[in-house]
PDB file of N, CA, C and O in Angstrom:
ATOM      1  N   UNK A   1      62.754 -47.634   0.691  1.00  0.00           N
ATOM      2  CA  UNK A   1      62.417 -47.854  -0.714  1.00  0.00           C
ATOM      3  C   UNK A   1      63.658 -47.238  -1.577  1.00  0.00           C
ATOM      4  O   UNK A   1      64.185 -46.240  -1.243  1.00  0.00           O
ATOM      5  N   UNK A   2      63.961 -48.026  -2.587  1.00  0.00           N
ATOM      6  CA  UNK A   2      65.011 -47.596  -3.408  1.00  0.00           C
ATOM      7  C   UNK A   2      64.662 -46.330  -4.190  1.00  0.00           C
ATOM      8  O   UNK A   2      63.561 -46.256  -4.759  1.00  0.00           O
ATOM      9  N   UNK A   3      65.643 -45.372  -4.281  1.00  0.00           N
ATOM     10  CA  UNK A   3      65.279 -44.146  -5.093  1.00  0.00           C
ATOM     11  C   UNK A   3      65.129 -44.477  -6.431  1.00  0.00           C
ATOM     12  O   UNK A   3      64.389 -43.799  -7.247  1.00  0.00           O
ATOM     13  N   UNK A   4      65.837 -45.493  -7.042  1.00  0.00           N
ATOM     14  CA  UNK A   4      65.805 -45.773  -8.470  1.00  0.00           C
ATOM     15  C   UNK A   4      64.431 -46.231  -8.863  1.00  0.00           C
ATOM     16  O   UNK A   4      63.866 -45.995  -9.949  1.00  0.00           O
ATOM     17  N   UNK A   5      63.722 -47.038  -7.985  1.00  0.00           N
ATOM     18  CA  UNK A   5      62.354 -47.427  -8.226  1.00  0.00           C
ATOM     19  C   UNK A   5      61.423 -46.306  -8.181  1.00  0.00           C
ATOM     20  O   UNK A   5      60.543 -46.129  -8.998  1.00  0.00           O
ATOM     21  N   UNK A   6      61.575 -45.467  -7.180  1.00  0.00           N
ATOM     22  CA  UNK A   6      60.729 -44.260  -7.094  1.00  0.00           C
ATOM     23  C   UNK A   6      60.961 -43.381  -8.335  1.00  0.00           C
ATOM     24  O   UNK A   6      59.921 -42.940  -8.873  1.00  0.00           O
ATOM     25  N   UNK A   7      62.119 -43.065  -8.714  1.00  0.00           N
ATOM     26  CA  UNK A   7      62.373 -42.301  -9.873  1.00  0.00           C
ATOM     27  C   UNK A   7      61.917 -42.914 -11.114  1.00  0.00           C
ATOM     28  O   UNK A   7      61.351 -42.228 -11.983  1.00  0.00           O
ATOM     29  N   UNK A   8      61.953 -44.185 -11.175  1.00  0.00           N
ATOM     30  CA  UNK A   8      61.483 -44.997 -12.473  1.00  0.00           C
ATOM     31  C   UNK A   8      59.973 -44.716 -12.548  1.00  0.00           C
ATOM     32  O   UNK A   8      59.458 -44.484 -13.591  1.00  0.00           O
ATOM     33  N   UNK A   9      59.285 -44.900 -11.420  1.00  0.00           N
ATOM     34  CA  UNK A   9      57.843 -44.721 -11.495  1.00  0.00           C
ATOM     35  C   UNK A   9      57.380 -43.335 -11.758  1.00  0.00           C
ATOM     36  O   UNK A   9      56.396 -43.158 -12.536  1.00  0.00           O
ATOM     37  N   UNK A  10      58.050 -42.315 -11.363  1.00  0.00           N
ATOM     38  CA  UNK A  10      57.735 -40.926 -11.764  1.00  0.00           C
ATOM     39  C   UNK A  10      57.851 -40.689 -13.215  1.00  0.00           C
ATOM     40  O   UNK A  10      57.205 -39.798 -13.759  1.00  0.00           O
ATOM     41  N   UNK A  11      58.633 -41.434 -13.921  1.00  0.00           N
ATOM     42  CA  UNK A  11      58.822 -41.285 -15.363  1.00  0.00           C
ATOM     43  C   UNK A  11      57.531 -41.584 -16.066  1.00  0.00           C
ATOM     44  O   UNK A  11      57.340 -41.118 -17.202  1.00  0.00           O
ATOM     45  N   UNK A  12      56.656 -42.435 -15.422  1.00  0.00           N
ATOM     46  CA  UNK A  12      55.461 -43.001 -16.225  1.00  0.00           C
ATOM     47  C   UNK A  12      54.234 -42.479 -15.511  1.00  0.00           C
ATOM     48  O   UNK A  12      53.156 -42.701 -16.113  1.00  0.00           O
ATOM     49  N   UNK A  13      54.272 -41.897 -14.329  1.00  0.00           N
ATOM     50  CA  UNK A  13      52.950 -41.578 -13.613  1.00  0.00           C
ATOM     51  C   UNK A  13      52.652 -40.094 -13.590  1.00  0.00           C
ATOM     52  O   UNK A  13      53.505 -39.267 -13.711  1.00  0.00           O
ATOM     53  N   UNK A  14      51.362 -39.836 -13.458  1.00  0.00           N
ATOM     54  CA  UNK A  14      50.808 -38.457 -13.151  1.00  0.00           C
ATOM     55  C   UNK A  14      51.049 -38.075 -11.732  1.00  0.00           C
ATOM     56  O   UNK A  14      51.510 -37.061 -11.323  1.00  0.00           O
ATOM     57  N   UNK A  15      50.634 -39.063 -10.836  1.00  0.00           N
ATOM     58  CA  UNK A  15      50.762 -38.790  -9.443  1.00  0.00           C
ATOM     59  C   UNK A  15      51.234 -40.100  -8.706  1.00  0.00           C
ATOM     60  O   UNK A  15      50.890 -41.286  -9.178  1.00  0.00           O
ATOM     61  N   UNK A  16      51.943 -39.998  -7.633  1.00  0.00           N
ATOM     62  CA  UNK A  16      52.369 -41.222  -6.836  1.00  0.00           C
ATOM     63  C   UNK A  16      52.123 -40.810  -5.373  1.00  0.00           C
ATOM     64  O   UNK A  16      52.490 -39.751  -4.899  1.00  0.00           O
ATOM     65  N   UNK A  17      51.536 -41.759  -4.614  1.00  0.00           N
ATOM     66  CA  UNK A  17      51.430 -41.606  -3.196  1.00  0.00           C
ATOM     67  C   UNK A  17      52.127 -42.881  -2.557  1.00  0.00           C
ATOM     68  O   UNK A  17      51.843 -44.066  -2.925  1.00  0.00           O
ATOM     69  N   UNK A  18      53.042 -42.558  -1.564  1.00  0.00           N
ATOM     70  CA  UNK A  18      53.695 -43.615  -0.983  1.00  0.00           C
ATOM     71  C   UNK A  18      53.307 -43.608   0.540  1.00  0.00           C
ATOM     72  O   UNK A  18      53.217 -42.699   1.156  1.00  0.00           O
ATOM     73  N   UNK A  19      52.919 -44.867   0.943  1.00  0.00           N
ATOM     74  CA  UNK A  19      52.480 -44.930   2.378  1.00  0.00           C
ATOM     75  C   UNK A  19      53.264 -46.052   3.009  1.00  0.00           C
ATOM     76  O   UNK A  19      53.532 -47.155   2.309  1.00  0.00           O
ATOM     77  N   UNK A  20      53.467 -45.965   4.267  1.00  0.00           N
ATOM     78  CA  UNK A  20      54.210 -46.989   4.967  1.00  0.00           C
ATOM     79  C   UNK A  20      53.312 -47.188   6.251  1.00  0.00           C
ATOM     80  O   UNK A  20      53.554 -46.640   7.318  1.00  0.00           O
ATOM     81  N   UNK A  21      52.281 -48.085   6.124  1.00  0.00           N
ATOM     82  CA  UNK A  21      51.490 -48.313   7.302  1.00  0.00           C
ATOM     83  C   UNK A  21      52.149 -48.984   8.461  1.00  0.00           C
ATOM     84  O   UNK A  21      52.987 -49.850   8.258  1.00  0.00           O
ATOM     85  N   UNK A  22      51.915 -48.489   9.622  1.00  0.00           N
ATOM     86  CA  UNK A  22      52.719 -48.908  10.827  1.00  0.00           C
ATOM     87  C   UNK A  22      52.096 -50.268  11.241  1.00  0.00           C
ATOM     88  O   UNK A  22      52.906 -50.955  11.961  1.00  0.00           O
ATOM     89  N   UNK A  23      51.017 -50.711  10.771  1.00  0.00           N
ATOM     90  CA  UNK A  23      50.409 -51.933  11.263  1.00  0.00           C
ATOM     91  C   UNK A  23      51.127 -53.216  10.834  1.00  0.00           C
ATOM     92  O   UNK A  23      51.327 -54.097  11.543  1.00  0.00           O
ATOM     93  N   UNK A  24      51.664 -53.276   9.608  1.00  0.00           N
ATOM     94  CA  UNK A  24      52.400 -54.398   9.153  1.00  0.00           C
ATOM     95  C   UNK A  24      53.757 -53.978   8.459  1.00  0.00           C
ATOM     96  O   UNK A  24      54.382 -54.914   7.955  1.00  0.00           O
ATOM     97  N   UNK A  25      54.080 -52.733   8.525  1.00  0.00           N
ATOM     98  CA  UNK A  25      55.380 -52.343   7.963  1.00  0.00           C
ATOM     99  C   UNK A  25      55.639 -52.716   6.459  1.00  0.00           C
ATOM    100  O   UNK A  25      56.740 -52.968   6.064  1.00  0.00           O
ATOM    101  N   UNK A  26      54.665 -52.803   5.668  1.00  0.00           N
ATOM    102  CA  UNK A  26      54.798 -53.075   4.215  1.00  0.00           C
ATOM    103  C   UNK A  26      54.377 -51.833   3.485  1.00  0.00           C
ATOM    104  O   UNK A  26      53.314 -51.358   3.633  1.00  0.00           O
ATOM    105  N   UNK A  27      55.254 -51.361   2.635  1.00  0.00           N
ATOM    106  CA  UNK A  27      55.077 -50.072   1.946  1.00  0.00           C
ATOM    107  C   UNK A  27      53.936 -50.240   0.866  1.00  0.00           C
ATOM    108  O   UNK A  27      53.804 -51.398   0.338  1.00  0.00           O
ATOM    109  N   UNK A  28      53.227 -49.156   0.567  1.00  0.00           N
ATOM    110  CA  UNK A  28      52.241 -49.105  -0.517  1.00  0.00           C
ATOM    111  C   UNK A  28      52.660 -48.016  -1.500  1.00  0.00           C
ATOM    112  O   UNK A  28      53.221 -47.037  -1.090  1.00  0.00           O
ATOM    113  N   UNK A  29      52.417 -48.356  -2.758  1.00  0.00           N
ATOM    114  CA  UNK A  29      52.552 -47.325  -3.900  1.00  0.00           C
ATOM    115  C   UNK A  29      51.131 -47.205  -4.313  1.00  0.00           C
ATOM    116  O   UNK A  29      50.512 -48.245  -4.699  1.00  0.00           O
ATOM    117  N   UNK A  30      50.613 -45.972  -4.455  1.00  0.00           N
ATOM    118  CA  UNK A  30      49.294 -45.746  -5.156  1.00  0.00           C
ATOM    119  C   UNK A  30      49.722 -44.768  -6.181  1.00  0.00           C
ATOM    120  O   UNK A  30      50.183 -43.664  -5.912  1.00  0.00           O
ATOM    121  N   UNK A  31      49.393 -45.231  -7.476  1.00  0.00           N
ATOM    122  CA  UNK A  31      49.799 -44.351  -8.642  1.00  0.00           C
ATOM    123  C   UNK A  31      48.663 -44.186  -9.602  1.00  0.00           C
ATOM    124  O   UNK A  31      47.848 -45.040  -9.816  1.00  0.00           O
ATOM    125  N   UNK A  32      48.629 -42.901 -10.173  1.00  0.00           N
ATOM    126  CA  UNK A  32      47.778 -42.585 -11.318  1.00  0.00           C
ATOM    127  C   UNK A  32      48.593 -42.504 -12.498  1.00  0.00           C
ATOM    128  O   UNK A  32      49.640 -41.709 -12.576  1.00  0.00           O
ATOM    129  N   UNK A  33      48.337 -43.421 -13.418  1.00  0.00           N
ATOM    130  CA  UNK A  33      49.225 -43.449 -14.604  1.00  0.00           C
ATOM    131  C   UNK A  33      48.388 -43.798 -15.814  1.00  0.00           C
ATOM    132  O   UNK A  33      47.202 -44.331 -15.784  1.00  0.00           O
ATOM    133  N   UNK A  34      48.885 -43.618 -17.117  1.00  0.00           N
ATOM    134  CA  UNK A  34      48.343 -43.956 -18.270  1.00  0.00           C
ATOM    135  C   UNK A  34      48.278 -45.523 -18.380  1.00  0.00           C
ATOM    136  O   UNK A  34      49.255 -46.207 -17.996  1.00  0.00           O
ATOM    137  N   UNK A  35      47.239 -46.029 -18.826  1.00  0.00           N
ATOM    138  CA  UNK A  35      47.030 -47.477 -18.865  1.00  0.00           C
ATOM    139  C   UNK A  35      48.100 -48.211 -19.729  1.00  0.00           C
ATOM    140  O   UNK A  35      48.535 -49.305 -19.329  1.00  0.00           O
ATOM    141  N   UNK A  36      48.571 -47.490 -20.798  1.00  0.00           N
ATOM    142  CA  UNK A  36      49.565 -48.115 -21.642  1.00  0.00           C
ATOM    143  C   UNK A  36      50.922 -48.333 -20.878  1.00  0.00           C
ATOM    144  O   UNK A  36      51.699 -49.250 -21.310  1.00  0.00           O
ATOM    145  N   UNK A  37      51.248 -47.709 -19.789  1.00  0.00           N
ATOM    146  CA  UNK A  37      52.399 -47.893 -19.062  1.00  0.00           C
ATOM    147  C   UNK A  37      52.300 -48.881 -17.972  1.00  0.00           C
ATOM    148  O   UNK A  37      53.325 -49.250 -17.290  1.00  0.00           O
ATOM    149  N   UNK A  38      51.121 -49.399 -17.641  1.00  0.00           N
ATOM    150  CA  UNK A  38      50.937 -50.386 -16.556  1.00  0.00           C
ATOM    151  C   UNK A  38      51.765 -51.596 -16.664  1.00  0.00           C
ATOM    152  O   UNK A  38      52.451 -52.000 -15.776  1.00  0.00           O
ATOM    153  N   UNK A  39      51.798 -52.282 -17.883  1.00  0.00           N
ATOM    154  CA  UNK A  39      52.641 -53.511 -17.920  1.00  0.00           C
ATOM    155  C   UNK A  39      54.122 -53.276 -17.743  1.00  0.00           C
ATOM    156  O   UNK A  39      54.778 -54.065 -16.926  1.00  0.00           O
ATOM    157  N   UNK A  40      54.667 -52.173 -18.064  1.00  0.00           N
ATOM    158  CA  UNK A  40      56.073 -51.801 -17.724  1.00  0.00           C
ATOM    159  C   UNK A  40      56.298 -51.675 -16.274  1.00  0.00           C
ATOM    160  O   UNK A  40      57.219 -52.205 -15.735  1.00  0.00           O
ATOM    161  N   UNK A  41      55.387 -50.894 -15.678  1.00  0.00           N
ATOM    162  CA  UNK A  41      55.526 -50.649 -14.115  1.00  0.00           C
ATOM    163  C   UNK A  41      55.325 -51.984 -13.356  1.00  0.00           C
ATOM    164  O   UNK A  41      56.042 -52.216 -12.365  1.00  0.00           O
ATOM    165  N   UNK A  42      54.277 -52.813 -13.717  1.00  0.00           N
ATOM    166  CA  UNK A  42      54.059 -53.976 -13.073  1.00  0.00           C
ATOM    167  C   UNK A  42      55.339 -54.964 -13.095  1.00  0.00           C
ATOM    168  O   UNK A  42      55.729 -55.539 -12.034  1.00  0.00           O
ATOM    169  N   UNK A  43      55.906 -55.106 -14.236  1.00  0.00           N
ATOM    170  CA  UNK A  43      57.143 -55.867 -14.374  1.00  0.00           C
ATOM    171  C   UNK A  43      58.298 -55.365 -13.452  1.00  0.00           C
ATOM    172  O   UNK A  43      58.753 -56.140 -12.725  1.00  0.00           O
ATOM    173  N   UNK A  44      58.591 -54.108 -13.606  1.00  0.00           N
ATOM    174  CA  UNK A  44      59.599 -53.541 -12.794  1.00  0.00           C
ATOM    175  C   UNK A  44      59.334 -53.575 -11.311  1.00  0.00           C
ATOM    176  O   UNK A  44      60.260 -53.985 -10.532  1.00  0.00           O
ATOM    177  N   UNK A  45      58.096 -53.386 -10.814  1.00  0.00           N
ATOM    178  CA  UNK A  45      57.882 -53.422  -9.370  1.00  0.00           C
ATOM    179  C   UNK A  45      57.765 -54.864  -9.022  1.00  0.00           C
ATOM    180  O   UNK A  45      58.129 -55.111  -7.800  1.00  0.00           O
ATOM    181  N   UNK A  46      57.348 -55.832  -9.796  1.00  0.00           N
ATOM    182  CA  UNK A  46      57.429 -57.207  -9.263  1.00  0.00           C
ATOM    183  C   UNK A  46      58.836 -57.620  -9.040  1.00  0.00           C
ATOM    184  O   UNK A  46      59.129 -58.235  -8.127  1.00  0.00           O
ATOM    185  N   UNK A  47      59.758 -57.212  -9.869  1.00  0.00           N
ATOM    186  CA  UNK A  47      61.139 -57.553  -9.643  1.00  0.00           C
ATOM    187  C   UNK A  47      61.641 -56.844  -8.335  1.00  0.00           C
ATOM    188  O   UNK A  47      62.433 -57.480  -7.674  1.00  0.00           O
ATOM    189  N   UNK A  48      61.155 -55.684  -8.010  1.00  0.00           N
ATOM    190  CA  UNK A  48      61.551 -54.978  -6.864  1.00  0.00           C
ATOM    191  C   UNK A  48      60.869 -55.426  -5.569  1.00  0.00           C
ATOM    192  O   UNK A  48      61.030 -54.991  -4.483  1.00  0.00           O
ATOM    193  N   UNK A  49      59.853 -56.388  -5.722  1.00  0.00           N
ATOM    194  CA  UNK A  49      59.214 -57.016  -4.545  1.00  0.00           C
ATOM    195  C   UNK A  49      57.928 -56.382  -4.231  1.00  0.00           C
ATOM    196  O   UNK A  49      57.337 -56.588  -3.121  1.00  0.00           O
ATOM    197  N   UNK A  50      57.294 -55.741  -5.294  1.00  0.00           N
ATOM    198  CA  UNK A  50      55.978 -55.192  -4.961  1.00  0.00           C
ATOM    199  C   UNK A  50      55.018 -55.948  -5.920  1.00  0.00           C
ATOM    200  O   UNK A  50      55.220 -56.275  -7.029  1.00  0.00           O
ATOM    201  N   UNK A  51      53.748 -56.247  -5.367  1.00  0.00           N
ATOM    202  CA  UNK A  51      52.748 -56.893  -6.122  1.00  0.00           C
ATOM    203  C   UNK A  51      51.553 -55.863  -6.292  1.00  0.00           C
ATOM    204  O   UNK A  51      51.207 -55.204  -5.411  1.00  0.00           O
ATOM    205  N   UNK A  52      50.872 -56.027  -7.376  1.00  0.00           N
ATOM    206  CA  UNK A  52      49.731 -55.134  -7.702  1.00  0.00           C
ATOM    207  C   UNK A  52      48.529 -55.820  -6.928  1.00  0.00           C
ATOM    208  O   UNK A  52      48.109 -56.937  -7.169  1.00  0.00           O
ATOM    209  N   UNK A  53      47.874 -54.997  -6.018  1.00  0.00           N
ATOM    210  CA  UNK A  53      46.756 -55.471  -5.338  1.00  0.00           C
ATOM    211  C   UNK A  53      45.435 -54.921  -5.755  1.00  0.00           C
ATOM    212  O   UNK A  53      44.408 -55.470  -5.400  1.00  0.00           O
ATOM    213  N   UNK A  54      45.444 -53.814  -6.492  1.00  0.00           N
ATOM    214  CA  UNK A  54      44.157 -53.326  -7.144  1.00  0.00           C
ATOM    215  C   UNK A  54      44.360 -52.433  -8.251  1.00  0.00           C
ATOM    216  O   UNK A  54      45.485 -51.706  -8.320  1.00  0.00           O
ATOM    217  N   UNK A  55      43.463 -52.392  -9.186  1.00  0.00           N
ATOM    218  CA  UNK A  55      43.507 -51.575 -10.307  1.00  0.00           C
ATOM    219  C   UNK A  55      42.097 -50.915 -10.436  1.00  0.00           C
ATOM    220  O   UNK A  55      40.991 -51.579 -10.300  1.00  0.00           O
ATOM    221  N   UNK A  56      41.947 -49.545 -10.677  1.00  0.00           N
ATOM    222  CA  UNK A  56      40.733 -48.956 -10.906  1.00  0.00           C
ATOM    223  C   UNK A  56      40.902 -47.877 -12.005  1.00  0.00           C
ATOM    224  O   UNK A  56      41.776 -47.121 -12.013  1.00  0.00           O
ATOM    225  N   UNK A  57      40.009 -48.139 -13.089  1.00  0.00           N
ATOM    226  CA  UNK A  57      39.990 -47.239 -14.197  1.00  0.00           C
ATOM    227  C   UNK A  57      39.802 -45.766 -13.732  1.00  0.00           C
ATOM    228  O   UNK A  57      38.910 -45.576 -12.852  1.00  0.00           O
ATOM    229  N   UNK A  58      40.476 -44.847 -14.335  1.00  0.00           N
ATOM    230  CA  UNK A  58      40.251 -43.408 -13.985  1.00  0.00           C
ATOM    231  C   UNK A  58      40.156 -42.594 -15.246  1.00  0.00           C
ATOM    232  O   UNK A  58      41.201 -42.331 -15.929  1.00  0.00           O
ATOM    233  N   UNK A  59      38.966 -42.504 -15.739  1.00  0.00           N
ATOM    234  CA  UNK A  59      38.770 -41.741 -17.105  1.00  0.00           C
ATOM    235  C   UNK A  59      38.938 -42.971 -18.142  1.00  0.00           C
ATOM    236  O   UNK A  59      38.785 -44.109 -17.899  1.00  0.00           O
ATOM    237  N   UNK A  60      39.178 -42.527 -19.474  1.00  0.00           N
ATOM    238  CA  UNK A  60      39.262 -43.435 -20.513  1.00  0.00           C
ATOM    239  C   UNK A  60      40.739 -44.093 -20.687  1.00  0.00           C
ATOM    240  O   UNK A  60      40.804 -45.127 -21.186  1.00  0.00           O
ATOM    241  N   UNK A  61      41.657 -43.320 -20.256  1.00  0.00           N
ATOM    242  CA  UNK A  61      43.102 -43.795 -20.501  1.00  0.00           C
ATOM    243  C   UNK A  61      43.988 -43.911 -19.366  1.00  0.00           C
ATOM    244  O   UNK A  61      45.149 -44.022 -19.472  1.00  0.00           O
ATOM    245  N   UNK A  62      43.397 -43.657 -18.212  1.00  0.00           N
ATOM    246  CA  UNK A  62      44.199 -43.720 -16.950  1.00  0.00           C
ATOM    247  C   UNK A  62      43.750 -44.793 -16.020  1.00  0.00           C
ATOM    248  O   UNK A  62      42.608 -45.213 -16.105  1.00  0.00           O
ATOM    249  N   UNK A  63      44.612 -45.173 -15.160  1.00  0.00           N
ATOM    250  CA  UNK A  63      44.362 -46.193 -14.187  1.00  0.00           C
ATOM    251  C   UNK A  63      45.000 -45.778 -12.856  1.00  0.00           C
ATOM    252  O   UNK A  63      46.141 -45.218 -12.883  1.00  0.00           O
ATOM    253  N   UNK A  64      44.293 -46.096 -11.760  1.00  0.00           N
ATOM    254  CA  UNK A  64      44.902 -45.994 -10.481  1.00  0.00           C
ATOM    255  C   UNK A  64      45.273 -47.405 -10.031  1.00  0.00           C
ATOM    256  O   UNK A  64      44.473 -48.210  -9.832  1.00  0.00           O
ATOM    257  N   UNK A  65      46.555 -47.589  -9.817  1.00  0.00           N
ATOM    258  CA  UNK A  65      47.156 -48.896  -9.395  1.00  0.00           C
ATOM    259  C   UNK A  65      47.700 -48.833  -8.025  1.00  0.00           C
ATOM    260  O   UNK A  65      48.306 -47.798  -7.612  1.00  0.00           O
ATOM    261  N   UNK A  66      47.382 -49.862  -7.244  1.00  0.00           N
ATOM    262  CA  UNK A  66      47.936 -49.976  -5.903  1.00  0.00           C
ATOM    263  C   UNK A  66      48.830 -51.180  -5.828  1.00  0.00           C
ATOM    264  O   UNK A  66      48.481 -52.234  -6.194  1.00  0.00           O
ATOM    265  N   UNK A  67      50.162 -50.890  -5.308  1.00  0.00           N
ATOM    266  CA  UNK A  67      51.092 -51.890  -5.186  1.00  0.00           C
ATOM    267  C   UNK A  67      51.451 -52.011  -3.762  1.00  0.00           C
ATOM    268  O   UNK A  67      51.565 -51.009  -3.002  1.00  0.00           O
ATOM    269  N   UNK A  68      51.779 -53.227  -3.302  1.00  0.00           N
ATOM    270  CA  UNK A  68      52.069 -53.458  -1.927  1.00  0.00           C
ATOM    271  C   UNK A  68      53.381 -54.209  -1.885  1.00  0.00           C
ATOM    272  O   UNK A  68      53.620 -55.153  -2.715  1.00  0.00           O
ATOM    273  N   UNK A  69      54.298 -53.886  -0.962  1.00  0.00           N
ATOM    274  CA  UNK A  69      55.559 -54.602  -0.798  1.00  0.00           C
ATOM    275  C   UNK A  69      55.224 -55.948  -0.326  1.00  0.00           C
ATOM    276  O   UNK A  69      54.427 -56.160   0.685  1.00  0.00           O
ATOM    277  N   UNK A  70      55.729 -56.990  -0.959  1.00  0.00           N
ATOM    278  CA  UNK A  70      55.629 -58.379  -0.516  1.00  0.00           C
ATOM    279  C   UNK A  70      56.679 -58.840   0.426  1.00  0.00           C
ATOM    280  O   UNK A  70      57.725 -58.054   0.472  1.00  0.00           O
ATOM    281  N   UNK A  71      56.614 -60.017   0.942  1.00  0.00           N
ATOM    282  CA  UNK A  71      57.539 -60.489   1.859  1.00  0.00           C
ATOM    283  C   UNK A  71      58.710 -61.184   1.162  1.00  0.00           C
ATOM    284  O   UNK A  71      59.638 -61.688   1.773  1.00  0.00           O
ATOM    285  N   UNK A  72      58.600 -61.352  -0.228  1.00  0.00           N
ATOM    286  CA  UNK A  72      59.551 -62.024  -0.921  1.00  0.00           C
ATOM    287  C   UNK A  72      59.958 -61.248  -2.148  1.00  0.00           C
ATOM    288  O   UNK A  72      59.100 -60.405  -2.596  1.00  0.00           O
ATOM    289  N   UNK A  73      61.017 -61.521  -2.747  1.00  0.00           N
ATOM    290  CA  UNK A  73      61.436 -60.905  -3.977  1.00  0.00           C
ATOM    291  C   UNK A  73      61.290 -61.905  -5.172  1.00  0.00           C
ATOM    292  O   UNK A  73      61.660 -62.983  -4.999  1.00  0.00           O
ATOM    293  N   UNK A  74      60.770 -61.398  -6.252  1.00  0.00           N
ATOM    294  CA  UNK A  74      60.589 -62.284  -7.340  1.00  0.00           C
ATOM    295  C   UNK A  74      61.958 -62.146  -8.263  1.00  0.00           C
ATOM    296  O   UNK A  74      62.453 -61.109  -8.464  1.00  0.00           O
ATOM    297  N   UNK A  75      62.453 -63.300  -8.647  1.00  0.00           N
ATOM    298  CA  UNK A  75      63.772 -63.370  -9.367  1.00  0.00           C
ATOM    299  C   UNK A  75      63.371 -63.095 -10.811  1.00  0.00           C
ATOM    300  O   UNK A  75      62.538 -63.757 -11.425  1.00  0.00           O
ATOM    301  N   UNK A  76      64.064 -62.288 -11.418  1.00  0.00           N
ATOM    302  CA  UNK A  76      63.938 -61.963 -12.926  1.00  0.00           C
ATOM    303  C   UNK A  76      64.621 -62.996 -13.702  1.00  0.00           C
ATOM    304  O   UNK A  76      65.671 -63.572 -13.452  1.00  0.00           O
TER     305      UNK A  76
END
């Protein structure tokens, strides 16, 4: 994973969990972040080849978002 993407995500998140499951070798990001920053992160991670696979509200203003590395890159 690119350090720039990782550092970018830390700017907006409370917590980040990175997983690299050995079963299919596609990385996961699981992030706890304020809801207002979700559109920014979704856009940036889409460009980097990650798609949002689940969202779960966490309190009134936070969301837990799970992103998975896709097999293709989205062109900006």
